[in-house]
Coordinates of C-alpha atoms and ligand atoms in Angstrom, one line a residue:
M1 CA 0.1 -10.6 24.1
V2 CA 0.5 -8.5 21.0
A3 CA -1.9 -8.7 18.1
Y4 CA -0.2 -8.0 14.8
L5 CA -2.9 -7.1 12.3
D6 CA -0.9 -5.4 9.6
N7 CA -0.1 -8.3 7.3
A8 CA -1.3 -6.4 4.3
A9 CA 1.8 -4.1 4.8
T10 CA 4.1 -7.1 5.5
S11 CA 3.6 -10.5 7.0
F12 CA 4.8 -11.2 10.5
P13 CA 6.1 -13.4 12.0
K14 CA 8.1 -15.2 9.3
P15 CA 8.2 -19.0 9.3
S16 CA 11.2 -20.4 11.1
N17 CA 12.5 -22.1 7.9
V18 CA 12.8 -18.7 6.3
I19 CA 14.9 -17.3 9.1
E20 CA 17.0 -20.4 9.4
S21 CA 17.8 -20.7 5.7
M22 CA 18.8 -17.0 5.4
T23 CA 20.9 -17.2 8.5
A24 CA 22.6 -20.4 7.3
F25 CA 23.4 -18.9 3.9
M26 CA 24.9 -15.7 5.5
A27 CA 26.9 -17.6 8.1
Q28 CA 28.2 -20.5 6.0
N29 CA 28.2 -19.3 2.3
G30 CA 27.8 -15.6 1.6
A31 CA 29.0 -15.8 -2.0
T32 CA 27.5 -13.8 -4.9
S33 CA 25.5 -15.6 -7.6
G34 CA 26.4 -15.6 -11.3
R35 CA 29.9 -14.4 -10.8
G36 CA 32.3 -16.9 -9.2
A37 CA 33.4 -20.4 -10.2
Y38 CA 34.5 -21.6 -6.8
Q39 CA 32.3 -24.1 -4.9
K40 CA 30.5 -21.6 -2.7
A41 CA 29.6 -19.4 -5.6
L42 CA 28.3 -22.4 -7.6
L43 CA 26.1 -23.4 -4.6
S44 CA 24.8 -19.8 -4.5
D45 CA 24.0 -20.1 -8.2
Q46 CA 22.2 -23.3 -7.5
L47 CA 20.1 -21.8 -4.7
V48 CA 19.1 -18.9 -6.9
F49 CA 18.1 -21.2 -9.7
Q50 CA 16.1 -23.3 -7.3
A51 CA 14.3 -20.2 -6.2
R52 CA 13.5 -19.2 -9.8
S53 CA 12.2 -22.7 -10.5
K54 CA 10.0 -22.7 -7.4
T55 CA 8.7 -19.2 -8.1
A56 CA 7.8 -20.3 -11.7
R57 CA 6.1 -23.5 -10.5
F58 CA 4.2 -21.6 -7.8
F59 CA 2.5 -19.4 -10.4
N60 CA 2.3 -22.2 -13.0
H61 CA 4.7 -20.6 -15.4
P62 CA 6.8 -22.9 -17.6
D63 CA 10.1 -21.1 -17.7
P64 CA 12.3 -20.3 -14.6
K65 CA 14.6 -18.2 -16.8
T66 CA 11.9 -15.5 -17.2
V67 CA 11.6 -15.1 -13.4
V68 CA 13.4 -11.8 -12.8
F69 CA 14.3 -10.8 -9.2
T70 CA 13.9 -7.3 -8.0
K71 CA 13.9 -5.6 -4.6
N72 CA 10.0 -5.5 -4.3
V73 CA 6.9 -5.3 -6.4
T74 CA 7.3 -1.6 -6.8
E75 CA 10.6 -2.0 -8.6
A76 CA 9.1 -4.9 -10.6
V77 CA 6.2 -2.8 -11.7
N78 CA 8.5 0.1 -12.7
I79 CA 10.8 -2.2 -14.7
A80 CA 7.8 -3.7 -16.6
L81 CA 5.8 -0.6 -17.2
K82 CA 8.6 1.8 -18.1
G83 CA 10.3 -0.9 -20.2
F84 CA 7.3 -2.0 -22.1
L85 CA 5.2 1.1 -22.7
K86 CA 6.2 3.5 -25.4
S87 CA 5.3 7.1 -26.3
G88 CA 1.7 7.3 -27.4
D89 CA 0.6 3.9 -26.1
Q90 CA -2.6 3.5 -24.2
V91 CA -2.8 1.5 -21.0
V92 CA -6.0 0.3 -19.4
T93 CA -6.0 0.0 -15.6
S94 CA -8.3 -0.4 -12.6
A95 CA -9.8 2.3 -10.4
V96 CA -8.1 1.0 -7.3
E97 CA -4.4 0.8 -8.1
H98 CA -1.7 1.1 -5.5
N99 CA 0.7 4.0 -6.0
A100 CA 3.3 1.4 -7.2
V101 CA 1.3 1.2 -10.4
W102 CA -0.6 4.5 -10.4
R103 CA 2.4 6.8 -9.9
C104 CA 4.4 4.9 -12.4
L105 CA 1.7 5.3 -14.9
K106 CA 1.3 9.0 -14.1
M107 CA 5.1 9.5 -14.6
L108 CA 4.8 7.7 -18.0
E109 CA 1.8 9.9 -18.9
K110 CA 3.9 13.0 -18.0
N111 CA 7.2 12.0 -19.5
K112 CA 6.2 9.8 -22.5
G113 CA 2.6 10.8 -23.3
V114 CA 1.3 7.4 -22.4
C115 CA -2.5 7.6 -22.2
I116 CA -4.2 6.1 -19.1
N117 CA -7.7 4.7 -19.4
V118 CA -9.2 3.9 -16.0
V119 CA -11.9 1.3 -15.9
P120 CA -14.9 2.4 -13.8
A121 CA -15.6 0.3 -10.7
D122 CA -18.4 -0.1 -8.1
K123 CA -18.0 1.4 -4.6
N124 CA -16.1 -1.7 -3.6
G125 CA -13.6 -1.3 -6.4
Q126 CA -15.0 -4.3 -8.3
T127 CA -14.6 -4.2 -12.0
S128 CA -16.4 -6.3 -14.6
P129 CA -14.5 -7.9 -17.5
E130 CA -17.1 -6.3 -19.8
S131 CA -16.1 -2.8 -18.7
V132 CA -12.4 -3.6 -19.2
E133 CA -13.3 -4.7 -22.7
R134 CA -15.2 -1.5 -23.3
A135 CA -12.1 0.6 -22.2
L136 CA -9.9 -1.0 -24.9
T137 CA -9.0 0.8 -28.1
F138 CA -6.8 0.0 -31.0
K139 CA -4.0 1.8 -29.2
T140 CA -4.2 -0.3 -26.0
K141 CA -0.8 -1.8 -25.5
L142 CA -1.3 -3.3 -22.0
I143 CA -3.9 -4.0 -19.3
V144 CA -2.6 -3.6 -15.8
F145 CA -4.6 -4.5 -12.8
N146 CA -4.0 -5.3 -9.2
H147 CA -5.3 -8.8 -8.3
A148 CA -6.6 -7.4 -5.0
S149 CA -6.9 -3.9 -3.6
N150 CA -4.7 -3.2 -0.6
V151 CA -7.4 -0.8 0.8
L152 CA -10.7 -2.6 0.1
G153 CA -9.4 -6.1 -0.2
T154 CA -11.6 -6.6 -3.4
V155 CA -10.3 -9.3 -5.7
Q156 CA -10.6 -8.6 -9.4
P157 CA -12.0 -11.2 -11.9
I158 CA -8.4 -11.7 -13.3
Q159 CA -9.2 -15.0 -15.1
A160 CA -12.1 -13.5 -17.0
I161 CA -10.1 -10.4 -17.8
G162 CA -7.2 -12.5 -18.9
E163 CA -9.4 -14.7 -21.2
M164 CA -10.8 -11.6 -22.8
A165 CA -7.4 -9.9 -23.2
N166 CA -6.0 -13.1 -24.7
L167 CA -8.7 -13.1 -27.4
R168 CA -7.9 -9.5 -28.2
H169 CA -4.1 -10.2 -28.2
I170 CA -3.5 -7.6 -25.5
P171 CA -1.0 -8.5 -22.7
L172 CA -2.3 -8.6 -19.1
M173 CA -0.1 -7.5 -16.3
V174 CA -1.1 -8.3 -12.7
D175 CA 0.1 -6.8 -9.4
T176 CA -0.2 -9.7 -7.0
A177 CA 1.1 -7.9 -3.9
Q178 CA -2.0 -8.7 -1.9
T179 CA -2.8 -12.2 -3.3
A180 CA 0.4 -14.1 -3.9
G181 CA 0.6 -16.7 -1.1
H182 CA -3.0 -16.2 0.0
F183 CA -4.8 -17.0 -3.2
P184 CA -4.1 -19.5 -5.9
I185 CA -2.7 -17.8 -9.1
D186 CA -2.2 -19.7 -12.3
M187 CA -0.5 -17.6 -15.0
Q188 CA -1.4 -19.9 -17.8
D189 CA -5.0 -20.4 -16.8
S190 CA -5.6 -16.7 -16.3
H191 CA -3.5 -15.7 -19.3
I192 CA -1.3 -13.4 -17.3
D193 CA 1.7 -12.2 -19.3
I194 CA 3.4 -10.1 -16.7
L195 CA 3.1 -11.1 -13.1
A196 CA 4.6 -8.7 -10.5
F197 CA 5.1 -10.0 -6.9
T198 CA 6.6 -9.0 -3.6
G199 CA 8.3 -11.5 -1.4
H200 CA 7.5 -10.0 2.1
K201 CA 3.7 -10.2 2.3
G202 CA 1.8 -13.4 1.7
L203 CA 4.9 -15.2 0.2
M204 CA 6.3 -15.1 3.8
G205 CA 9.8 -14.0 2.7
P206 CA 11.9 -11.1 4.0
M207 CA 11.6 -7.4 2.8
G208 CA 13.9 -6.5 -0.1
I209 CA 12.9 -9.2 -2.5
G210 CA 10.2 -9.3 -5.2
G211 CA 10.1 -9.9 -9.0
L212 CA 8.5 -10.4 -12.3
V213 CA 7.4 -13.6 -14.0
L214 CA 7.2 -12.9 -17.7
S215 CA 5.8 -14.5 -20.8
P216 CA 8.5 -14.9 -23.5
N217 CA 8.6 -12.6 -26.5
L218 CA 7.7 -9.4 -24.6
D219 CA 9.8 -6.5 -25.6
I220 CA 10.9 -4.9 -22.3
E221 CA 13.7 -2.4 -22.3
P222 CA 15.9 -2.7 -19.2
L223 CA 15.4 0.1 -16.7
I224 CA 18.8 -0.4 -15.2
S225 CA 22.0 -1.7 -16.9
G226 CA 25.1 -3.0 -15.4
G227 CA 27.1 -6.1 -14.4
T228 CA 25.5 -9.5 -14.8
G229 CA 28.5 -11.7 -14.2
G230 CA 28.7 -12.9 -17.9
D231 CA 29.4 -11.6 -21.4
S232 CA 31.3 -8.8 -19.7
A233 CA 33.0 -7.5 -22.9
Y234 CA 29.6 -7.0 -24.5
P235 CA 28.8 -3.3 -24.2
Y236 CA 25.0 -3.5 -23.8
Q237 CA 22.6 -5.3 -21.4
P238 CA 22.3 -8.9 -22.6
D239 CA 19.1 -9.6 -24.4
Y240 CA 18.6 -13.0 -22.8
Y241 CA 16.7 -13.6 -19.5
P242 CA 17.0 -13.2 -16.6
N243 CA 20.1 -11.0 -17.2
H244 CA 18.2 -8.7 -19.5
L245 CA 16.4 -7.2 -16.6
E246 CA 18.7 -8.1 -13.7
A247 CA 21.8 -5.9 -13.3
G248 CA 24.1 -5.8 -10.2
T249 CA 24.6 -8.2 -7.4
L250 CA 21.5 -10.2 -6.5
N251 CA 20.0 -10.2 -3.0
V252 CA 20.8 -13.9 -2.5
P253 CA 19.8 -14.0 1.2
G254 CA 16.5 -12.5 0.2
I255 CA 16.0 -14.9 -2.7
I256 CA 16.7 -17.8 -0.3
G257 CA 14.2 -16.4 2.2
L258 CA 11.6 -16.2 -0.6
S259 CA 12.4 -19.7 -1.7
S260 CA 11.8 -20.9 1.9
G261 CA 8.6 -18.9 2.1
I262 CA 7.3 -20.7 -0.9
D263 CA 8.4 -24.0 0.6
F264 CA 6.4 -23.1 3.7
I265 CA 3.3 -22.3 1.7
N266 CA 3.6 -25.5 -0.3
E267 CA 4.1 -27.6 2.8
T268 CA 1.3 -25.9 4.7
G269 CA -1.0 -25.9 1.6
L270 CA -2.2 -22.8 -0.2
E271 CA -5.8 -23.9 0.1
G272 CA -5.5 -24.3 3.9
I273 CA -4.0 -20.8 4.1
H274 CA -6.7 -19.3 1.9
S275 CA -9.5 -21.0 4.0
K276 CA -8.0 -19.9 7.3
I277 CA -7.9 -16.3 6.1
K278 CA -11.4 -16.5 4.8
M279 CA -12.6 -17.9 8.2
L280 CA -10.8 -15.1 10.1
Y281 CA -12.2 -12.5 7.6
N282 CA -15.8 -13.7 8.3
Y283 CA -15.2 -13.8 12.1
A284 CA -13.6 -10.3 12.1
V285 CA -16.5 -8.7 10.0
H286 CA -19.0 -10.3 12.3
Q287 CA -17.3 -9.1 15.5
L288 CA -16.5 -5.7 14.2
D289 CA -20.1 -5.2 13.1
T290 CA -21.2 -5.3 16.8
I291 CA -19.3 -2.1 17.6
P292 CA -21.5 1.0 17.8
G293 CA -20.8 3.6 15.1
I294 CA -18.5 1.4 13.0
E295 CA -18.4 1.9 9.3
L296 CA -17.0 -1.2 7.5
Y297 CA -16.0 -0.9 3.8
G298 CA -15.3 -3.4 1.0
P299 CA -17.4 -6.3 -0.3
L300 CA -17.7 -7.9 3.3
D301 CA -17.9 -11.2 1.5
A302 CA -15.0 -13.6 2.1
Q303 CA -15.4 -15.0 -1.4
K304 CA -14.7 -11.6 -3.0
T305 CA -11.8 -10.4 -0.9
V306 CA -8.4 -11.1 0.6
G307 CA -8.0 -10.6 4.4
V308 CA -8.1 -6.8 4.3
I309 CA -10.8 -4.9 6.2
P310 CA -11.0 -1.1 6.2
F311 CA -13.2 0.6 8.7
N312 CA -13.8 3.9 10.6
L313 CA -15.6 4.8 13.8
K314 CA -18.0 7.6 13.2
G315 CA -16.5 10.9 14.1
C316 CA -13.1 9.5 15.3
P317 CA -9.7 10.1 13.6
P318 CA -8.3 6.8 12.3
E319 CA -4.8 7.7 13.4
E320 CA -6.0 8.3 16.9
I321 CA -7.7 4.9 17.0
A322 CA -4.6 3.1 15.7
F323 CA -2.4 4.9 18.2
Y324 CA -4.7 4.0 21.1
L325 CA -4.9 0.4 20.1
D326 CA -1.2 0.1 20.0
Q327 CA -0.5 2.0 23.2
K328 CA -3.2 0.5 25.4
H329 CA -4.1 -2.8 23.8
H330 CA -0.9 -3.9 21.9
V331 CA -2.9 -4.2 18.7
M332 CA -1.1 -3.1 15.5
I333 CA -3.2 -1.9 12.6
R334 CA -2.7 0.7 9.8
A335 CA -4.4 4.1 9.6
G336 CA -4.3 6.7 6.8
L337 CA -4.5 6.5 3.0
H338 CA -2.5 3.3 2.5
C339 CA -0.8 4.5 -0.8
A340 CA -4.0 4.1 -2.9
P341 CA -5.9 7.4 -3.0
S342 CA -8.4 6.3 -5.7
A343 CA -9.6 3.4 -3.5
H344 CA -10.3 5.9 -0.8
Q345 CA -12.1 8.1 -3.2
L346 CA -14.5 5.2 -4.0
M347 CA -15.0 4.5 -0.3
G348 CA -15.6 8.3 0.4
T349 CA -12.6 8.4 2.8
L350 CA -10.1 10.5 0.8
E351 CA -10.2 13.3 3.4
R352 CA -10.0 11.4 6.6
G353 CA -8.5 8.0 5.6
A354 CA -9.4 4.8 7.3
C355 CA -8.2 2.1 9.7
R356 CA -7.2 -1.1 8.0
I357 CA -6.6 -4.6 9.4
G358 CA -4.6 -7.1 7.3
L359 CA -5.1 -10.7 8.3
G360 CA -2.4 -13.3 7.8
Y361 CA -1.8 -17.0 8.3
Y362 CA -0.5 -16.6 11.8
N363 CA -3.5 -14.6 13.1
S364 CA -6.1 -16.2 15.3
K365 CA -9.6 -15.3 16.5
M366 CA -7.9 -14.1 19.7
D367 CA -6.2 -11.3 17.8
V368 CA -9.6 -10.2 16.4
D369 CA -11.0 -10.4 19.9
Q370 CA -8.2 -8.2 21.2
L371 CA -8.9 -5.7 18.4
V372 CA -12.6 -5.6 19.2
N373 CA -11.9 -5.3 22.9
G374 CA -9.5 -2.4 22.1
L375 CA -12.1 -0.6 20.0
R376 CA -14.6 -0.8 22.8
G377 CA -12.0 0.5 25.1
Y378 CA -11.3 3.4 22.7
L379 CA -15.0 4.3 22.6
R380 CA -15.4 4.2 26.4
N381 CA -12.3 6.4 26.8
K382 CA -12.8 8.6 23.8
G383 CA -12.7 11.9 25.6
A384 CA -9.4 11.0 27.4
V385 CA -7.7 9.4 24.4
L386 CA -5.9 12.5 23.2
C387 CA -4.2 12.7 26.6
I388 CA -2.4 9.4 26.4
Ligands
PLP1 C1 -1.5 -3.8 -4.3 C2 -0.1 -3.4 -3.9 N1 0.8 -3.1 -4.8 C3 2.0 -2.7 -4.5 C4 2.5 -2.6 -3.3 C5 3.9 -2.2 -3.0 O1 4.6 -3.3 -2.4 P1 6.2 -3.1 -2.1 O2 6.3 -2.0 -1.1 O3 6.6 -4.4 -1.6 O4 6.8 -2.8 -3.4 C6 1.6 -3.0 -2.2 C7 2.0 -2.8 -0.8 O5 1.3 -2.5 0.1 C8 0.3 -3.4 -2.5 O6 -0.6 -3.7 -1.6

C-alpha cells in the first residue's frame, strides 16, 4: 500500500467524476470555447460558463463574468499583481508568502519601484489584523496575503483583515492555494477583492487550471493580449470580463475537471472535508509527537491550520528521510524549502529545510501510521540509510 502525503503540492487521487468528465469531453466534444458557432462549440461555451458560475458560487461571489481562468494560481497572482500595481505603489504582505507572490512582488520592486511592506508574524507565521493595519500607509494600494502557509499550515485571520481593509478602502487579495476546497471561503463576508486559486490542490481538479475571482471596478491591465474569439477587428484587449484578462484558447478539459472537482466538494460537503482533515491533523500530530528527536513546527492546533505539518528529525537531513520513506515504506512526503523561504526563516530551517506532510480528503489514519512506522524504521536504520 502506498501512502500519498503530498496533497499540499497537489491532491491525489482525483475523484472519478473529474477523470470521467474530462475524458468524455476530450473523446466526444473537443471543441474550443468562445470561438465556434457549431453545436459542439456552443456546448463547450456552456460547460465553461457553468464552470465560471460554479466557481463564483463556491466563493460566494455574485458575478461569474469576473471569474478569469488561468493555468494555475502562480499565473493568476502574476496577472493580478503586475496588472494592478503601478510604479511607486506600496503593497502590504505577509511574512510567509509562497514564491508565487513573493517573487512577483520582488520583480515589481525591481522593475517598477513598488514598495513592499512585510507585516511581522509570530514564529508560526500568524499575523494579527492590528499589525496589518499598522503596516498601511497613504501609499498602500493593495494588501496581499496567503490564506494559509504552504510550509507552516498557519491560517491567517483573513476575515478580520478584510473587514479592516474594507473600512480603509484598500483592496485585499488572497492566495487561496492551500485553503480552497478544504476551508470555507466567502469573498463577500471576508471582503476579498481579488481571490487567486489553483485547481489541482484542494479543489480536486487537474493540473493546468487556476484563476482569479475579481470584484468589479478594479483597474487591472492585461499581462497577455491576444485572441478572445470576439471583437476581432478591435486592436486592443477588450475591456470587458472575462476576455479582458483571458487571451488565447482556454484549457477547456481543465476547466471541466475543475468544475467536476467543485461538484465533488459540494456533494461530499465542505464541512465534512474540513472536519476530516482536522481529525487527521490531530491524529498525525499526536502520533508524530511520539517519535524520539522529532521537531514539529507550526501552530499544532487544528483550528489554526490546514492539513500541513512540517517536521525534522534531530540531526537528520530531510531529503534523506523523504528518500528512505519512499524507497522502503512507499510513503510520499516533501522535503526541502517548499518555495517559501521566509516561512523557513521563521521556523529556523532556512539552512536545512524540513520534511512536510500535506493531508488530503482521501488520506486515512492508516497513511499516518505508515508514515510513523517508516520514521521509526529510518531511525533504527539511520547508519545504513545512505547505502540504499
Ligand atoms: C500558498 C501557495 N501559493 C501558491 C502556490 C503555487 O501554486 P501553483 O503551482 O498551482 O501555481 C502554492 C503551491 O504550492 C501554494 O501553496
